[in-house]
GROMACS .gro file of N, CA and C in nm:
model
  411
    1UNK      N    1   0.082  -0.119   0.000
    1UNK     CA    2   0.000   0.000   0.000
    1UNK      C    3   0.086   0.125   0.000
    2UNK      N    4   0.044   0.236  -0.062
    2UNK     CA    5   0.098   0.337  -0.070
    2UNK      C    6   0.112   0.435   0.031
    3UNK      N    7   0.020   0.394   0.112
    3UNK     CA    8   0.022   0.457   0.246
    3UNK      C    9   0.126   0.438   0.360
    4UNK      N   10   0.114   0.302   0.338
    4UNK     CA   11   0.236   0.244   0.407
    4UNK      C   12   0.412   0.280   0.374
    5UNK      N   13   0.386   0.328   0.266
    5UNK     CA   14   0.523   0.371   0.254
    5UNK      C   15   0.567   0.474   0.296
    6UNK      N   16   0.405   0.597   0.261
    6UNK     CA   17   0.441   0.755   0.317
    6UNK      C   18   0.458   0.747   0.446
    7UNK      N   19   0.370   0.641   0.543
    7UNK     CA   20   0.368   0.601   0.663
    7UNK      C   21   0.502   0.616   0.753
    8UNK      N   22   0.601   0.482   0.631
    8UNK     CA   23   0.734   0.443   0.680
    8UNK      C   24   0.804   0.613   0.677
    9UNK      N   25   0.812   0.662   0.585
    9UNK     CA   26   0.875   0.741   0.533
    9UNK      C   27   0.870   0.911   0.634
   10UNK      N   28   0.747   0.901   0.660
   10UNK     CA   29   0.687   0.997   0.737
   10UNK      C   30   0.739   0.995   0.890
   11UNK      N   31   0.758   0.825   0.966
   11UNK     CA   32   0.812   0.841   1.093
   11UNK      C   33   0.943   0.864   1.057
   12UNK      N   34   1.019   0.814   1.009
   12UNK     CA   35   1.153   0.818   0.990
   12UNK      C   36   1.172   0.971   0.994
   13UNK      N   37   1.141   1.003   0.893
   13UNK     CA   38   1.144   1.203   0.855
   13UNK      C   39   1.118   1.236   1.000
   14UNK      N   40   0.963   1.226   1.034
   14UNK     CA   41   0.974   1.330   1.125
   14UNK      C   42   0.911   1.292   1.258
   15UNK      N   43   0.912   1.156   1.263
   15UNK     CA   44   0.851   1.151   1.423
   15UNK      C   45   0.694   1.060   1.433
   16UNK      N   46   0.672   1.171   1.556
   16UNK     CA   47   0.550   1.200   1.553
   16UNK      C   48   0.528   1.355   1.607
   17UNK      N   49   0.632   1.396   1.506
   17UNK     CA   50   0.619   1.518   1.572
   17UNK      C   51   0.521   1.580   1.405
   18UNK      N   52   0.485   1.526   1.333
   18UNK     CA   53   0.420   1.611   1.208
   18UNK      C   54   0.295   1.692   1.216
   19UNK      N   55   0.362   1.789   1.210
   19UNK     CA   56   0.166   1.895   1.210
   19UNK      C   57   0.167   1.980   1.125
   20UNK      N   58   0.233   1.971   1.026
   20UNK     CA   59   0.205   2.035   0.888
   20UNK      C   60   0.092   1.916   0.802
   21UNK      N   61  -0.024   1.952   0.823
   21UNK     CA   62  -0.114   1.831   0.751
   21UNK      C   63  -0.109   1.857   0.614
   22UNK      N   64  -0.061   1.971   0.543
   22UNK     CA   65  -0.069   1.982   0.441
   22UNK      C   66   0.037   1.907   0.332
   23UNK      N   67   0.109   1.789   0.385
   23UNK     CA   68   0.201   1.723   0.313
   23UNK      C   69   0.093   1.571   0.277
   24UNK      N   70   0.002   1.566   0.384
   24UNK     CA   71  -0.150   1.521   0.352
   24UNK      C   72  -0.213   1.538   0.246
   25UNK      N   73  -0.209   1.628   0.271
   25UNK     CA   74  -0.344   1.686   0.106
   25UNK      C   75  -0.262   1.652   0.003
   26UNK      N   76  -0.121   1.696  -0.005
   26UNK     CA   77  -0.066   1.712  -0.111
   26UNK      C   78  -0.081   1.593  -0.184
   27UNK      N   79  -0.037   1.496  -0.135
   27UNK     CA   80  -0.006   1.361  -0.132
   27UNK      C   81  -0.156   1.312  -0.183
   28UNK      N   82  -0.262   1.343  -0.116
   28UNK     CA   83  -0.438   1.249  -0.175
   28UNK      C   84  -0.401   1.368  -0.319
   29UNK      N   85  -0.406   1.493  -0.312
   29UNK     CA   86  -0.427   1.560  -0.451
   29UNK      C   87  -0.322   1.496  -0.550
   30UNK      N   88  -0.275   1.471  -0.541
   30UNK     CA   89  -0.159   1.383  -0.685
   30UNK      C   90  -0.218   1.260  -0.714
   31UNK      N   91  -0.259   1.177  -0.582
   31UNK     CA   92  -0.325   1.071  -0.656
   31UNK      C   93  -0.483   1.072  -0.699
   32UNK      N   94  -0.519   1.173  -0.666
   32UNK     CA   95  -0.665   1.197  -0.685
   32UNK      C   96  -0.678   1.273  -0.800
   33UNK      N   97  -0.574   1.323  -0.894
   33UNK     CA   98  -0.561   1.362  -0.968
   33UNK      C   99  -0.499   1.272  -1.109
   34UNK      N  100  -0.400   1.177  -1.050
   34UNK     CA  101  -0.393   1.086  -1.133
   34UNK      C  102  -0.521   0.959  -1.192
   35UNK      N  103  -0.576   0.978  -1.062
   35UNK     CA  104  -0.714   0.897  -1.056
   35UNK      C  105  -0.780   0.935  -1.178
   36UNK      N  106  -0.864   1.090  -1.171
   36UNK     CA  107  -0.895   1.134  -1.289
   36UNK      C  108  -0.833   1.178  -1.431
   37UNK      N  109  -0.694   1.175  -1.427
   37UNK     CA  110  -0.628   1.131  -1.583
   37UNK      C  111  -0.695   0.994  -1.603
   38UNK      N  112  -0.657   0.879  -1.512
   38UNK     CA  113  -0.678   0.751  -1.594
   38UNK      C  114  -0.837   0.757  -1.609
   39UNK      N  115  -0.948   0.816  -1.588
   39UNK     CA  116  -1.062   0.795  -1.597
   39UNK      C  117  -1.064   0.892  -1.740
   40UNK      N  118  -1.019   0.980  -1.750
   40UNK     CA  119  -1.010   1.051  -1.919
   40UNK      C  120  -0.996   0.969  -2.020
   41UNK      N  121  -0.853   0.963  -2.003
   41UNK     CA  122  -0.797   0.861  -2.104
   41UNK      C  123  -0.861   0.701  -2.121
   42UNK      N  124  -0.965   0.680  -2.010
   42UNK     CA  125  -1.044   0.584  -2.033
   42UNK      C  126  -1.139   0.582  -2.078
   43UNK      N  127  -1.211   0.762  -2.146
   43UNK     CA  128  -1.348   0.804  -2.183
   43UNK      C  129  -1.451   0.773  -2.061
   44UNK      N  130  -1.389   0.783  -1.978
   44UNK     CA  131  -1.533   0.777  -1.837
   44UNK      C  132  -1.555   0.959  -1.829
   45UNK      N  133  -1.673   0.969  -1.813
   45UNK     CA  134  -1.719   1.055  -1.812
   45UNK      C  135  -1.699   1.142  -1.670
   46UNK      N  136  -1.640   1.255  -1.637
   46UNK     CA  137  -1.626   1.349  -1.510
   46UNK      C  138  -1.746   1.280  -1.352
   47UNK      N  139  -1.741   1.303  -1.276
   47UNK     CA  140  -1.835   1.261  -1.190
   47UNK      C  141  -1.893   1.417  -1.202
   48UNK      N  142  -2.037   1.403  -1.116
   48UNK     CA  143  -2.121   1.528  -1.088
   48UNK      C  144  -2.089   1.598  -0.973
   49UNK      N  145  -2.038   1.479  -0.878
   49UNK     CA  146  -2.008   1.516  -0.782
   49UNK      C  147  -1.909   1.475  -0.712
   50UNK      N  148  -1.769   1.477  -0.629
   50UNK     CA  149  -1.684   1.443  -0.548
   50UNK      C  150  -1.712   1.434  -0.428
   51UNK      N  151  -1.678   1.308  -0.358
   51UNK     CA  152  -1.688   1.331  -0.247
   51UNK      C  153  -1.584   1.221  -0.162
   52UNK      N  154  -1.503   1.294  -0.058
   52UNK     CA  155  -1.362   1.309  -0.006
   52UNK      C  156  -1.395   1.236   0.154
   53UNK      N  157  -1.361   1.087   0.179
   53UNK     CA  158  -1.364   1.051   0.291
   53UNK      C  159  -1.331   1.151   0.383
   54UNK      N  160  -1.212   1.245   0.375
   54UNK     CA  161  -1.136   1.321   0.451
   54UNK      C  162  -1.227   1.418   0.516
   55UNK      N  163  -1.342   1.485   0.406
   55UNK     CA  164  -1.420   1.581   0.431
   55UNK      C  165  -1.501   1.543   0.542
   56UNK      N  166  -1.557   1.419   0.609
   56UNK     CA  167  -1.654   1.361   0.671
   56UNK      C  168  -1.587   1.260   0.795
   57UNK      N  169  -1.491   1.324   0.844
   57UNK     CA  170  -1.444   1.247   0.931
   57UNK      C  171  -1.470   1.249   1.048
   58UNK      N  172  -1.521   1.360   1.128
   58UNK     CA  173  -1.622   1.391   1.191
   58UNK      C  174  -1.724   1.294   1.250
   59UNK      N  175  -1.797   1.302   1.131
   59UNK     CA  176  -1.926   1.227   1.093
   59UNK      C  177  -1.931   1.105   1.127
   60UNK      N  178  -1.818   1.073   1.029
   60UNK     CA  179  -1.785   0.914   1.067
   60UNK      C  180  -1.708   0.847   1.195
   61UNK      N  181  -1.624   0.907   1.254
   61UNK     CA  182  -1.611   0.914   1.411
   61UNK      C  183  -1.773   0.879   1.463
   62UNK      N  184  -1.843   0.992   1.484
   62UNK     CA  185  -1.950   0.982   1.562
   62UNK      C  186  -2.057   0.846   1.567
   63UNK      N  187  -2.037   0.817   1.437
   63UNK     CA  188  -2.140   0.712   1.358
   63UNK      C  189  -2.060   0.559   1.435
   64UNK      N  190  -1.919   0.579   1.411
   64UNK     CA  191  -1.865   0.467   1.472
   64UNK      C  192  -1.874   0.440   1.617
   65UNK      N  193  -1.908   0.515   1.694
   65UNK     CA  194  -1.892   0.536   1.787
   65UNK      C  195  -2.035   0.524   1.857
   66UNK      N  196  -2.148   0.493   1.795
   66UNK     CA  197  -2.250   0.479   1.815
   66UNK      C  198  -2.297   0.325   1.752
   67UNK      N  199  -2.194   0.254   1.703
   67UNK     CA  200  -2.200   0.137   1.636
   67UNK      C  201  -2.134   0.055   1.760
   68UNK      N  202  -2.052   0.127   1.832
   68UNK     CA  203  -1.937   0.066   2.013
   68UNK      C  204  -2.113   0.067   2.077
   69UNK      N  205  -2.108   0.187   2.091
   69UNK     CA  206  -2.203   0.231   2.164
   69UNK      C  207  -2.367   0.133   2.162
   70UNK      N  208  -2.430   0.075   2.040
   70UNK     CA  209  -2.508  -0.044   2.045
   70UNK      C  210  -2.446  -0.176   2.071
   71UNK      N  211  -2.308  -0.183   2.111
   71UNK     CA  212  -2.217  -0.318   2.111
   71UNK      C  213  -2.247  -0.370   1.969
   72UNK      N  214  -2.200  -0.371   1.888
   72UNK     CA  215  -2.201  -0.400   1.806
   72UNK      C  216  -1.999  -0.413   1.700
   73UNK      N  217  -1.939  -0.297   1.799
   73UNK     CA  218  -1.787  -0.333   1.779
   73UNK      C  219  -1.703  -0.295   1.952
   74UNK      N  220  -1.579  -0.266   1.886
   74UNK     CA  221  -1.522  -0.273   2.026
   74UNK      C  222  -1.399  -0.197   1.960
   75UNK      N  223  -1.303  -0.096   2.049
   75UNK     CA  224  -1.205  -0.049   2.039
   75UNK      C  225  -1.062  -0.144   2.065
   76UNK      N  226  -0.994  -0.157   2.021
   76UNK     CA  227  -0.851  -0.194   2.013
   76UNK      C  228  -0.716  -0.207   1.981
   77UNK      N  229  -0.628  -0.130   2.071
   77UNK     CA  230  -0.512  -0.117   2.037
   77UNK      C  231  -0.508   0.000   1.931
   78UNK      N  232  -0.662   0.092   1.971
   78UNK     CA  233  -0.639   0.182   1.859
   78UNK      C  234  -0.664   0.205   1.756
   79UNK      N  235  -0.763   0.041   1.718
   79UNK     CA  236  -0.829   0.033   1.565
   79UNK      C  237  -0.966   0.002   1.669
   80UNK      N  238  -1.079   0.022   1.589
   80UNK     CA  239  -1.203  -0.052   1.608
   80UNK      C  240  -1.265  -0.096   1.537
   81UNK      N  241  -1.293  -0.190   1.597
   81UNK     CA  242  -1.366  -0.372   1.528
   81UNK      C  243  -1.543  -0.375   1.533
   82UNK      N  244  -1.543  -0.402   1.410
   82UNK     CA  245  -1.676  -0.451   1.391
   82UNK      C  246  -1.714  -0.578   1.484
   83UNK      N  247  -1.796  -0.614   1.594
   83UNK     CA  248  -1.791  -0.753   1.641
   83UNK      C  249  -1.922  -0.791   1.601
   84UNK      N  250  -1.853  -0.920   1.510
   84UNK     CA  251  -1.919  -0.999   1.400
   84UNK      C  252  -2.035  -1.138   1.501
   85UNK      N  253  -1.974  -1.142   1.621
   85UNK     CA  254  -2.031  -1.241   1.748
   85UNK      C  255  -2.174  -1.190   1.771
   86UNK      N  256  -2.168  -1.070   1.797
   86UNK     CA  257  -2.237  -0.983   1.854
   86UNK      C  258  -2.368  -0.966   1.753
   87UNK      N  259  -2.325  -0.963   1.617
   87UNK     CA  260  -2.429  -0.891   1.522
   87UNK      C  261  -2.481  -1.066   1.544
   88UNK      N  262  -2.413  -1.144   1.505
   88UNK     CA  263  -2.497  -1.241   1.486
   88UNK      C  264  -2.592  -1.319   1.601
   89UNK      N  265  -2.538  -1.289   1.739
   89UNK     CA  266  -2.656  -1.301   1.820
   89UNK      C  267  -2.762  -1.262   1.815
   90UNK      N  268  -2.715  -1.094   1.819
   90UNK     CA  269  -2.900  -1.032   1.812
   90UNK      C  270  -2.959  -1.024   1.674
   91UNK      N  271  -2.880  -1.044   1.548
   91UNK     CA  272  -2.934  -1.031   1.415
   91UNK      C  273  -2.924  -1.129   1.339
   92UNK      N  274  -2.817  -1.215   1.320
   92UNK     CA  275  -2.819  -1.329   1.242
   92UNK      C  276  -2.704  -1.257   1.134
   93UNK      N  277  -2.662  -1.389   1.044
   93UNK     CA  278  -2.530  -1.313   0.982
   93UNK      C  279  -2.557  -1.242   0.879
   94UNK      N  280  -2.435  -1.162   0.861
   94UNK     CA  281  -2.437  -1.048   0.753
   94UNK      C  282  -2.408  -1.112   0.616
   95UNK      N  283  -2.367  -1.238   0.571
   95UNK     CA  284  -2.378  -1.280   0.451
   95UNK      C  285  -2.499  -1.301   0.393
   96UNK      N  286  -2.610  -1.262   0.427
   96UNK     CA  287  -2.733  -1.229   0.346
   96UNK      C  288  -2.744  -1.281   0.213
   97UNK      N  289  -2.663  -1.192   0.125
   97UNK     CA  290  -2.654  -1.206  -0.024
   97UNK      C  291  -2.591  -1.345  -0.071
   98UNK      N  292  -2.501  -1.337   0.009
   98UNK     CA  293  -2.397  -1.470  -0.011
   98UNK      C  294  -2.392  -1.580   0.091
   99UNK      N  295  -2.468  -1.659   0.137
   99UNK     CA  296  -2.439  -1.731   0.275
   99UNK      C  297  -2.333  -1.825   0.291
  100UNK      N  298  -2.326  -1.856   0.185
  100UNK     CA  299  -2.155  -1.968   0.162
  100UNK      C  300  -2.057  -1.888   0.217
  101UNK      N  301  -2.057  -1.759   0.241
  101UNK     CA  302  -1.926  -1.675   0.254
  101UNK      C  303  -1.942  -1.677   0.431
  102UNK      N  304  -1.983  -1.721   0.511
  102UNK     CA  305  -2.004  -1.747   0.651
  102UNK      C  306  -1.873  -1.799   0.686
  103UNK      N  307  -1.792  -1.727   0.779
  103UNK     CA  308  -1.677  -1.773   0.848
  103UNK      C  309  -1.591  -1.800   0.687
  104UNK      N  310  -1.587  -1.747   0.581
  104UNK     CA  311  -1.506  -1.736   0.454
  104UNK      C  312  -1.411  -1.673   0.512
  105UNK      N  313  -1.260  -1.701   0.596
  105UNK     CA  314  -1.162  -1.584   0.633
  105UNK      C  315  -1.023  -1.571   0.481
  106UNK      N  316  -1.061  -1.633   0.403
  106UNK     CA  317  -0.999  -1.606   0.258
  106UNK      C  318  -1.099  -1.462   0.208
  107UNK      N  319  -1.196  -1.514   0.182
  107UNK     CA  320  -1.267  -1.369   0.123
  107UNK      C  321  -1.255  -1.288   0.238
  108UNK      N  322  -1.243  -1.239   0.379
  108UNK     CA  323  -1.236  -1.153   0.435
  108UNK      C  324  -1.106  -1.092   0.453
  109UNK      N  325  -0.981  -1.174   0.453
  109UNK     CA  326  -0.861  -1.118   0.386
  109UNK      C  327  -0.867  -1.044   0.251
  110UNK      N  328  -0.893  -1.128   0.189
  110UNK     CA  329  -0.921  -1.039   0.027
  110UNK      C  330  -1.003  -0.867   0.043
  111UNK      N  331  -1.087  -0.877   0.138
  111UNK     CA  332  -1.147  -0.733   0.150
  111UNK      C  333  -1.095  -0.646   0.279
  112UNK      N  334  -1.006  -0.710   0.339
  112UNK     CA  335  -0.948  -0.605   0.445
  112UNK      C  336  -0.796  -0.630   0.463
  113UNK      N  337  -0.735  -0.723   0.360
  113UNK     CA  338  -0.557  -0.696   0.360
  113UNK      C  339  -0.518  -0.776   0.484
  114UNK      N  340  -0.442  -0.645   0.498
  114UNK     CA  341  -0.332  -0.666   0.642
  114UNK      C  342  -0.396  -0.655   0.775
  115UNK      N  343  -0.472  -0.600   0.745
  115UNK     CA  344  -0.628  -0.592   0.884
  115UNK      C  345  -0.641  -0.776   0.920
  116UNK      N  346  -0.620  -0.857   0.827
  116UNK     CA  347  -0.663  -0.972   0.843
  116UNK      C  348  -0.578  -1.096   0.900
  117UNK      N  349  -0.475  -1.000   0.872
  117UNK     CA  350  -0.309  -1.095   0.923
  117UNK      C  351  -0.332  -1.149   1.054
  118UNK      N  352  -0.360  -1.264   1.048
  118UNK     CA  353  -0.401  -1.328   1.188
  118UNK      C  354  -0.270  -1.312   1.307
  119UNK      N  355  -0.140  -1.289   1.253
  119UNK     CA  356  -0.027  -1.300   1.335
  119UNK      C  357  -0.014  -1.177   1.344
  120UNK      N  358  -0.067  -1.060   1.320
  120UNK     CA  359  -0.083  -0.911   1.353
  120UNK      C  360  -0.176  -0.854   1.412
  121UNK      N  361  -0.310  -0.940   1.388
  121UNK     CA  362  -0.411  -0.911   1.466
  121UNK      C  363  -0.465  -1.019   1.571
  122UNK      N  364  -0.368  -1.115   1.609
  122UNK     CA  365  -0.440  -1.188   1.711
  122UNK      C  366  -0.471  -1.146   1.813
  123UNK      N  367  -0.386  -1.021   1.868
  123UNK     CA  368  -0.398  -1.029   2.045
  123UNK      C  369  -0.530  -0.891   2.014
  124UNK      N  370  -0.510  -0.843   1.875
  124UNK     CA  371  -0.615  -0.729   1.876
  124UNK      C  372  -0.808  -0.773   1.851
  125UNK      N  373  -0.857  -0.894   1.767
  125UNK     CA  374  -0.951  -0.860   1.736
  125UNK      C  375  -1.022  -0.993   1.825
  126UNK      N  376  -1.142  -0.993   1.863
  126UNK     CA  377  -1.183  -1.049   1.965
  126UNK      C  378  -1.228  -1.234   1.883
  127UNK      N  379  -1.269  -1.226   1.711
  127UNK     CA  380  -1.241  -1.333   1.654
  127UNK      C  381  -1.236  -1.343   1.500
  128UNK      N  382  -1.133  -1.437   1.472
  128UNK     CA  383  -1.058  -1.415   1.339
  128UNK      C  384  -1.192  -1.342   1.220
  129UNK      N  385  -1.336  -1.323   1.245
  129UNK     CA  386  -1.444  -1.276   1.159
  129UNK      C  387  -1.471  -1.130   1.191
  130UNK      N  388  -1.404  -1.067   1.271
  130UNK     CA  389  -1.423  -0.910   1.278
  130UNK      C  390  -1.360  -0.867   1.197
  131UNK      N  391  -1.398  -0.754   1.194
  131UNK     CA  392  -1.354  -0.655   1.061
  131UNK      C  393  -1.314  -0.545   1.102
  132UNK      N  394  -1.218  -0.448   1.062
  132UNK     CA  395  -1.202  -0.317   1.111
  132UNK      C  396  -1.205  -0.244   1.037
  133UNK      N  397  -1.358  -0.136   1.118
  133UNK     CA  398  -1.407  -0.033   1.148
  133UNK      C  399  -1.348   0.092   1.082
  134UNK      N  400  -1.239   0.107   1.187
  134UNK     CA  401  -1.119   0.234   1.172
  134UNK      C  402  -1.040   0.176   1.224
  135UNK      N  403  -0.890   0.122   1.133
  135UNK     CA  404  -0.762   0.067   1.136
  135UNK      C  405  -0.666   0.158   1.201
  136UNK      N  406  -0.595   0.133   1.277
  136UNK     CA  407  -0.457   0.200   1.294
  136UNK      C  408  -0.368   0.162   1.232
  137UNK      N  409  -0.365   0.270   1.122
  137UNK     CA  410  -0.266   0.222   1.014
  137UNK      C  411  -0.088   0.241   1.051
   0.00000   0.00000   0.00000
């Protein structure tokens, strides 16, 4: 991931001492900009509208936090977890569409990466079917 590199690159440089966020922006605007070259040169048509995880972070804090707040996840180590135990007691599982995909931890690697690394997240997620929420990347 590309993040992971500015990541590496970013403690080394400067710590945690960085509060110039604007090496932030810079960084989403180049690729958010390359984004829309390759959508040109692909004849996709402009969007109507943009819209910037970054802008709504706020929002989404609060929302997560009201998802802890029905138990439904749990904080850890700094990331928070969807708890997948939990939904399925009081709701039944979220493979709906797909029910074969029940306890699938191949397809749930495939959609959350390194989030899924069982030898990175053992002591963090409460069982190998949670998902995270908001990662500490």
């Amino acid at each position: 991931l590309a993040s992971m590199a500015m990541e590496t690159w970013l403690d080394t440089r400067f710590g945690a001492d960085v509060t110039d966020h604007s090496i932030f922006a810079a960084l989403t605007q180049h690729w958010e900009s390359e984004f829309h070259n390759d959508l040109r040169d692909l004849n996709v048509l402009p969007a109507d509208v943009l819209t910037r995880v970054t802008d709504y972070v706020p929002e989404i804090i609060e929302y997560v936090q009201k998802i802890i707040d029905n138990g439904y996840a749990y904080a850890s180590n700094g990331s928070v977890y969807f708890d997948s135990a939990a939904w399925r007691r009081d709701r039944g599982y979220l493979a709906k569409l797909k029910p074969e995909s029940v306890g699938d931890l191949d397809a749930l690697a495939e959609g959350e990466g390194k989030f899924t690394d069982i030898n990175i997240n053992k002591k963090e997620k409460s069982t190998d079917c949670d998902s995270a929420l908001i990662p500490l990347l």
